[in-house]
Short mmCIF file of C-alpha atoms and ligand atoms in Angstrom, two decimals:
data_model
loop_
_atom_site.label_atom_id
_atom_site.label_comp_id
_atom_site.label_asym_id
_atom_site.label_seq_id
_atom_site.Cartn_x
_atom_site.Cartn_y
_atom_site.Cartn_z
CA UNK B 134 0.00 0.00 0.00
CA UNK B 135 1.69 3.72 -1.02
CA UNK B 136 2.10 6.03 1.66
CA UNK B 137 0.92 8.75 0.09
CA UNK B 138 -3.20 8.41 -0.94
CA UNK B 139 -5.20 11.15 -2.33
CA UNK B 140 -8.85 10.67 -1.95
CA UNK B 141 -8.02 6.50 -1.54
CA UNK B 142 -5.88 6.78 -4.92
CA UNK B 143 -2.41 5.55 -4.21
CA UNK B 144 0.37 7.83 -5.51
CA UNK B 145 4.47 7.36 -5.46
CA UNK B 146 4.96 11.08 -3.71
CA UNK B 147 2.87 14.02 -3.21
CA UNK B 148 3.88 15.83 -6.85
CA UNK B 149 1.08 16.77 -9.26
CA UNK B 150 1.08 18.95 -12.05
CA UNK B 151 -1.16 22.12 -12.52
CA UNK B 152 -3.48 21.63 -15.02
CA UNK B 153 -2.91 22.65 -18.74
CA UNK B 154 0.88 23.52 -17.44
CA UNK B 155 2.50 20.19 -19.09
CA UNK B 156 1.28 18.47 -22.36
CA UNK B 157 1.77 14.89 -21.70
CA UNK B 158 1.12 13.91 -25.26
CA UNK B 159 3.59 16.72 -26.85
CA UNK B 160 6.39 15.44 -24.15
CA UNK B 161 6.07 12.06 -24.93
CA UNK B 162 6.62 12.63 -28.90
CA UNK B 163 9.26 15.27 -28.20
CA UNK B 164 11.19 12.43 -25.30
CA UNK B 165 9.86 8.69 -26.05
CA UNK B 166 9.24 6.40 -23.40
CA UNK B 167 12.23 7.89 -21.75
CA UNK B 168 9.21 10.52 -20.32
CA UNK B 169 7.46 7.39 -19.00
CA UNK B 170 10.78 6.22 -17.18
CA UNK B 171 11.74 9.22 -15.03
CA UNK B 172 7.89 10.89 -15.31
CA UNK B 173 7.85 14.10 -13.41
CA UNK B 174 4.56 13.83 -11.42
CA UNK B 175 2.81 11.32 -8.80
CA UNK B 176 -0.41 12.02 -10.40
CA UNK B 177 -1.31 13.44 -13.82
CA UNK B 178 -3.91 16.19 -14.30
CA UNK B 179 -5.34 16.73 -18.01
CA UNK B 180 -5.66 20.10 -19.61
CA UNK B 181 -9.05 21.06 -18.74
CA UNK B 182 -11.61 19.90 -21.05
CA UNK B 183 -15.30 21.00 -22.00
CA UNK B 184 -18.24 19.60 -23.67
CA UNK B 185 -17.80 21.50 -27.14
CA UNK B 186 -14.06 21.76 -29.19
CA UNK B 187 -12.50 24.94 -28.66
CA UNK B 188 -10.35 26.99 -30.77
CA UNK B 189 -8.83 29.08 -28.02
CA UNK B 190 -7.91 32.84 -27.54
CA UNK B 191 -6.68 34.40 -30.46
CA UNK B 192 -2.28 34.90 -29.95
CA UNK B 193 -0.71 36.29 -28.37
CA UNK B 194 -1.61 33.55 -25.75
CA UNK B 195 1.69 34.21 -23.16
CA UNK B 196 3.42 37.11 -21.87
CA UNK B 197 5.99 37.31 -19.63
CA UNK B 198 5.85 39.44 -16.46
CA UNK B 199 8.09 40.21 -13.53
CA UNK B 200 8.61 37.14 -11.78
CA UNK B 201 6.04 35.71 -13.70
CA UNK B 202 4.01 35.02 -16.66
CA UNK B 203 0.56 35.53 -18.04
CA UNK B 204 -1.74 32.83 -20.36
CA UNK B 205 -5.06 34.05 -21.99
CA UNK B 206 -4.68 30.39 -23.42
CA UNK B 207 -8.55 30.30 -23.66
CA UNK B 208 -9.24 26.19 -23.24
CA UNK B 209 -8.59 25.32 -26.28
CA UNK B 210 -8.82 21.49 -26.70
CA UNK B 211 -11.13 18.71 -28.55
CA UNK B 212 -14.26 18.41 -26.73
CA UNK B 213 -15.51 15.83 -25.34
CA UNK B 214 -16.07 13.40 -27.76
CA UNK B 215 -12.37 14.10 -29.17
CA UNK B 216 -10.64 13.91 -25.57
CA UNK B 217 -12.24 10.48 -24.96
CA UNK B 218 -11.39 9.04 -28.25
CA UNK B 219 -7.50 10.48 -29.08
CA UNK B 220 -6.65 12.00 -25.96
CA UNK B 221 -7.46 9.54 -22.88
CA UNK B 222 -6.14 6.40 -24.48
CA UNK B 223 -2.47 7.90 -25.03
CA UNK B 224 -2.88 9.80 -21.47
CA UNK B 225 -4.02 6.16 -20.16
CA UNK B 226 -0.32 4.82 -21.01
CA UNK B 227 1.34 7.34 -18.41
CA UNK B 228 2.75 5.35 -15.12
CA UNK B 229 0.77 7.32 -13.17
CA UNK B 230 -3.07 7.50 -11.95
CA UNK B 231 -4.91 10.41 -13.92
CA UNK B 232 -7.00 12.76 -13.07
CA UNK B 233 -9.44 14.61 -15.96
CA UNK B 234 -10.09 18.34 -15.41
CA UNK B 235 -13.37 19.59 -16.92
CA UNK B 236 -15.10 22.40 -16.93
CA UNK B 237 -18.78 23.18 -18.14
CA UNK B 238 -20.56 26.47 -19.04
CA UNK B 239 -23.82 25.27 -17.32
CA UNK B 240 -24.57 22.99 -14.71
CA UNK B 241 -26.34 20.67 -17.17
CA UNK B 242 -23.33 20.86 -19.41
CA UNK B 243 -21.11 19.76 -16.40
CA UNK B 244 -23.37 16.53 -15.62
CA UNK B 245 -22.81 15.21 -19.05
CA UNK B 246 -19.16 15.58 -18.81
CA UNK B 247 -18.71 14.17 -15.46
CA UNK B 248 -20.99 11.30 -16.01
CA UNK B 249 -19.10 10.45 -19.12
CA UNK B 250 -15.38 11.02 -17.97
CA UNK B 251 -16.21 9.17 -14.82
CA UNK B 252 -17.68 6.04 -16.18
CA UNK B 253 -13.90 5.35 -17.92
CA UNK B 254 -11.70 3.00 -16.17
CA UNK B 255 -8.23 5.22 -17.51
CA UNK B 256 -9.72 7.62 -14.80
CA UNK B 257 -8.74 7.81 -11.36
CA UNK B 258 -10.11 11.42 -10.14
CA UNK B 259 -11.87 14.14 -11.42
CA UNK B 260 -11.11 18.19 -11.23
CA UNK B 261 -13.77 20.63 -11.84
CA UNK B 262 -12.53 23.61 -13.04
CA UNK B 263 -14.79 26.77 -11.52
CA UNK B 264 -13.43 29.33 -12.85
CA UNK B 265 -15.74 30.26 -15.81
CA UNK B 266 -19.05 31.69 -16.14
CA UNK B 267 -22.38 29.75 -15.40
CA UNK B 268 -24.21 30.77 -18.87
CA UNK B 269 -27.17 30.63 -16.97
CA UNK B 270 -26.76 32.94 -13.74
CA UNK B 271 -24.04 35.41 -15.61
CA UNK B 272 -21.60 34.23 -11.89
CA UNK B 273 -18.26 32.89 -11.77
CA UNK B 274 -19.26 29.39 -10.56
CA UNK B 275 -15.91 29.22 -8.21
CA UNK B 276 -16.33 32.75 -6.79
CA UNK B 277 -19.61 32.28 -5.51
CA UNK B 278 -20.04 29.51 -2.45
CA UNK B 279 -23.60 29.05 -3.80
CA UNK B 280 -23.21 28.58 -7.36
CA UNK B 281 -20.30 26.03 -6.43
CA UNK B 282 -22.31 24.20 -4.03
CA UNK B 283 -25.49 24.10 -6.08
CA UNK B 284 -23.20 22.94 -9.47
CA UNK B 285 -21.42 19.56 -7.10
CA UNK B 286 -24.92 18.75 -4.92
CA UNK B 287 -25.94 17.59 -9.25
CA UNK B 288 -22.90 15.84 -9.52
CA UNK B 289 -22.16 14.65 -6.38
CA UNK B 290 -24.93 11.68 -7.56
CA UNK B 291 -23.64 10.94 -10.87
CA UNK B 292 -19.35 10.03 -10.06
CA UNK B 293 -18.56 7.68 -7.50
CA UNK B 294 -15.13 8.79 -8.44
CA UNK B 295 -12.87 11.11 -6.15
CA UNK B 296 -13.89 15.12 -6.86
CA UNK B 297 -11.38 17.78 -7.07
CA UNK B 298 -12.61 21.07 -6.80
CA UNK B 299 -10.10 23.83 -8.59
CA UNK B 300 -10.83 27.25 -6.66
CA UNK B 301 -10.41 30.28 -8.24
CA UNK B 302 -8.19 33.09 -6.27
CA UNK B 303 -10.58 35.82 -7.93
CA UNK B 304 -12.95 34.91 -5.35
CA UNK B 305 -14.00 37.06 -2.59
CA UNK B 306 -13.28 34.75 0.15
CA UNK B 307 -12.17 31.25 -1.47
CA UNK B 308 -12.20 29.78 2.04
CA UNK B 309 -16.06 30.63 2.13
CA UNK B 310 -16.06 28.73 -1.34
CA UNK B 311 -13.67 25.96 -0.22
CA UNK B 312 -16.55 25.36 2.82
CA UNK B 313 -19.85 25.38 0.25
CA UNK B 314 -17.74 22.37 -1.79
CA UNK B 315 -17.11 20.14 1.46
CA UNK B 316 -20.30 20.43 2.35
CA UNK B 317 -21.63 19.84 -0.88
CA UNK B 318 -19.46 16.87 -1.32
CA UNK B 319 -16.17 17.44 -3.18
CA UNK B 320 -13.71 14.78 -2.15
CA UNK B 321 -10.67 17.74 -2.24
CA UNK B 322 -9.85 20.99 -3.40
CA UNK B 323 -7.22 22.55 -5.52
CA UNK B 324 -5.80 26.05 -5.23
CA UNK B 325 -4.73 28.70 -6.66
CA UNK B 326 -5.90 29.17 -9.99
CA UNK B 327 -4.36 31.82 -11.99
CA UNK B 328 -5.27 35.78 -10.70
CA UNK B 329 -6.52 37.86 -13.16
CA UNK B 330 -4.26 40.05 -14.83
CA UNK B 331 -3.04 42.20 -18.01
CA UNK B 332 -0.21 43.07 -19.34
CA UNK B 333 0.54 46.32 -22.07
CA UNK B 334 2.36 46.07 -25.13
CA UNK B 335 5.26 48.49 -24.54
CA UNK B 336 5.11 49.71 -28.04
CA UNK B 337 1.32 50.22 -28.08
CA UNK B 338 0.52 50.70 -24.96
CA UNK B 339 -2.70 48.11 -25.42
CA UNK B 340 -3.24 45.07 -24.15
CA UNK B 341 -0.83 42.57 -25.37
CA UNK B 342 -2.64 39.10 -24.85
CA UNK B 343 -5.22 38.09 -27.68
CA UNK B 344 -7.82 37.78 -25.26
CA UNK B 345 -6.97 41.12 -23.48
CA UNK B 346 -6.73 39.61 -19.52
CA UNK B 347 -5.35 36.37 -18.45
CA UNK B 348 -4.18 34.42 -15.76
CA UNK B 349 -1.27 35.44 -13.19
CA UNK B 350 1.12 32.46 -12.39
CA UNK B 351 4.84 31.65 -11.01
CA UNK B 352 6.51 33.03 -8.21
CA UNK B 353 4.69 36.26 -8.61
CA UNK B 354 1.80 34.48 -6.80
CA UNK B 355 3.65 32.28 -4.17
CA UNK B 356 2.49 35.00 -1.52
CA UNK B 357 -0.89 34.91 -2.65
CA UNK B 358 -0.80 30.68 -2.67
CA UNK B 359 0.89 30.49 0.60
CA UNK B 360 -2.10 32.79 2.14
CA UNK B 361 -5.02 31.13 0.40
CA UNK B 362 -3.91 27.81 1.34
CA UNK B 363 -3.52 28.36 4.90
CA UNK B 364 -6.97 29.85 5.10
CA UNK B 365 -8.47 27.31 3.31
CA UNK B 366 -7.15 24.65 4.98
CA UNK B 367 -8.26 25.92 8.46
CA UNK B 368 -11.38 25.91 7.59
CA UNK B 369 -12.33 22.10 5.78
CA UNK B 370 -11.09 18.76 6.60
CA UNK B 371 -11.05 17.35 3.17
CA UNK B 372 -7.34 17.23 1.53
CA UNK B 373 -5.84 20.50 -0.26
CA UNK B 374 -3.89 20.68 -3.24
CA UNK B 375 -1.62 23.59 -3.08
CA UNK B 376 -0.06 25.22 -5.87
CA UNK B 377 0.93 28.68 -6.82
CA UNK B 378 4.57 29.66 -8.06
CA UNK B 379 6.38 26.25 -6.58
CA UNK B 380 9.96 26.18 -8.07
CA UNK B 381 11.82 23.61 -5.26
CA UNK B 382 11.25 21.82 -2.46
CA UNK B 383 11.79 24.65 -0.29
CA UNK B 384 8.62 26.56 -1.99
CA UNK B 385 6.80 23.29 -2.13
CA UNK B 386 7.16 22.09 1.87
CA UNK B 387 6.16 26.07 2.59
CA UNK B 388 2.72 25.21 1.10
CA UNK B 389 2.88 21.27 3.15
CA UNK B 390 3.41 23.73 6.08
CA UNK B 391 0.29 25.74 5.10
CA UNK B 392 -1.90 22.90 5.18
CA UNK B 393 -1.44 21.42 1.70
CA UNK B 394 -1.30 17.57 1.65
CA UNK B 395 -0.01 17.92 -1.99
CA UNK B 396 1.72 20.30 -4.03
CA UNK B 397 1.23 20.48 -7.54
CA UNK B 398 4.23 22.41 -9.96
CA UNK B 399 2.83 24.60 -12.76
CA UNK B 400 4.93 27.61 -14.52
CA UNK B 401 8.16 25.91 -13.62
CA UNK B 402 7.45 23.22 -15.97
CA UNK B 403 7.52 24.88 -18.90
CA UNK B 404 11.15 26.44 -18.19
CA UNK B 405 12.09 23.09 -16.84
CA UNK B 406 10.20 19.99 -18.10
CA UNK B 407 11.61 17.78 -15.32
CA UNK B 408 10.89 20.17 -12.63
CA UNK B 409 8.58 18.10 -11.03
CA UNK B 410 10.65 15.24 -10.73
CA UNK B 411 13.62 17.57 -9.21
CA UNK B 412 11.11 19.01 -6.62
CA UNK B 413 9.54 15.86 -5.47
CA UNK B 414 13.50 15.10 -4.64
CA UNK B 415 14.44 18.05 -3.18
CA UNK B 416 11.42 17.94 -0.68
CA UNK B 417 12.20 14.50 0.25
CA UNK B 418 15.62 15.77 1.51
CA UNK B 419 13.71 18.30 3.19
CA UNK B 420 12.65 15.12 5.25
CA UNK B 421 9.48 15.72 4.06
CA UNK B 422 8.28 12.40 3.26
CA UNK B 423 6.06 11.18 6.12
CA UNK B 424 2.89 9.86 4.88
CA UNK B 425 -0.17 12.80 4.76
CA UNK B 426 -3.43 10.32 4.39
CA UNK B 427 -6.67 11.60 3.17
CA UNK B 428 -9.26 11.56 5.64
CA UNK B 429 -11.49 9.34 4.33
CA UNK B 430 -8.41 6.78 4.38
CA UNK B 431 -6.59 7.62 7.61
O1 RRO L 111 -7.16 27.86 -20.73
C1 RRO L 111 -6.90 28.85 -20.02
O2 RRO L 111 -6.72 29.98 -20.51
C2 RRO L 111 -6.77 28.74 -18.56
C3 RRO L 111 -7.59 27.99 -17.75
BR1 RRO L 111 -8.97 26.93 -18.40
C4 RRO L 111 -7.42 28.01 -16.33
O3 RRO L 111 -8.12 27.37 -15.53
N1 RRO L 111 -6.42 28.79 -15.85
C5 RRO L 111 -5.62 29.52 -16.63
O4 RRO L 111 -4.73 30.21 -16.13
N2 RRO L 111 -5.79 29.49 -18.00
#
């Protein structure tokens, strides 16, 4: 039996990836199987998918920033029907358990995805992404406890599969959030998300993402992480993923010592595509390697 267990699912260590931050698929063409020898993360967590295909913001899609970088990526990816049939086999191959991030624009939309991704064995977990726009009630579903609560109490019956709720830092109070999902039944939650943020074209003085705004990550937002964590994980008693600028073992036993019980590694990744690997190492010299059981498994 692994020491480490998230939400019952055994794991090697306690080193996820963000979601969308590392393209398993792209690595493993660009690296063989020498990617499924030394791969970088305990668990793997899928670019976040949604019912339709999606083209994606228009480019510029990254910008650097001090200390950090922006993405107005936009979700681009296949849909449904196209992430089941090209996607999940070739993620299904990784030597890790996987976990399938989804996101839906209405609360019916998000029943159809999570009854379908959770009926497939390749699946371990799920993450529900929050931080979009309910089509119906014009709200961020993650910055509102009620919209997040009411969206998992119609899921909650359809997955008998671990849920992972993502939490948005663009939330007035994400603890208050992080409290509506327990009690509404999420298995864990996941934070940060990206902050909202822009960045001007020096020449033009407009915006310089396609899409205008975009997400905030890297160490520019360890502070923010570090804080959001600990307040979250005060208040529930289900496990926390922390992530939010982790770049070595240092960074990622700061957010164990805020109450995560895993860390996943984002921006790093795409400077260094083993960083993962290197910071699940460098926080087990730490001596930070003692088993951190999920509730419902302790
Ligand atoms: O695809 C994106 O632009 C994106 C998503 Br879905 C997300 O959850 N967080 C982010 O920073 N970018």
């Amino acid at each position: 039996m692994s020491a480490w267990q998230l939400c019952g699912v055994p794991l090697g260590g306690p080193i996820l990836n963000g979601s969308g931050t590392f393209d398993a698929i792209a690595a493993r063409r660009a690296f063989g199987d020498a990617l499924l020898e030394a791969f970088p993360f305990d668990l793997f967590v899928s670019k976040t998918i949604t019912l339709e295909p999606r083209e994606g913001n228009p480019p510029p899609r990254l910008w650097e920033t001090p200390a950090g970088m922006i993405n107005s990526i936009g979700l681009p990816n296949k849909g449904l029907e196209g992430f089941l049939a090209h996607d999940l086999p070739r993620l299904a191959e990784l030597p890790v358990p996987l976990c399938v991030s989804v996101m839906g624009f209405s609360r019916a939309e998000l029943e159809l995805l999570v009854a379908r991704v959770a009926e497939r064995d390749e699946v371990s977990l799920l993450e529900l992404n929050v931080s979009c726009p309910n089509v119906e009630t014009g709200l961020i579903m993650g910055a509102h406890p009620g919209e997040t609560a009411a969206a998992l109490e119609r899921l909650r019956p359809l997955c008998d599969k671990p849920l992972v709720v993502k939490l948005t830092p663009n939330a007035t109070d994400p603890a208050e959030v992080a409290l509506a999902a327990e009690g509404a039944g999420a298995d864990a939650v996941s934070l940060v998300n990206t902050l909202t943020g822009m960045a001007l074209d020096p020449r033009t003085r407009a915006p310089g993402l396609g899409g205008r705004t975009g997400g905030l990550s890297g160490p520019a937002v360890r502070a923010v992480a570090l804080a959001q964590v600990a307040g979250v994980a005060a208040r529930i008693s289900i496990p926390v993923v922390g992530m939010g600028g982790v770049s070595s073992g240092p960074d990622a036993a700061d957010l164990i010592a805020c109450g995560a019980a895993f860390v996943a590694v984002g921006t790093e990744s795409f400077r260094d595509p083993a960083a993962g690997r290197r910071i699940g190492e460098e926080l087990r010299e730490l001596g930070v390697d003692a088993p951190r059981l999920s509730p419902q498994t302790a």
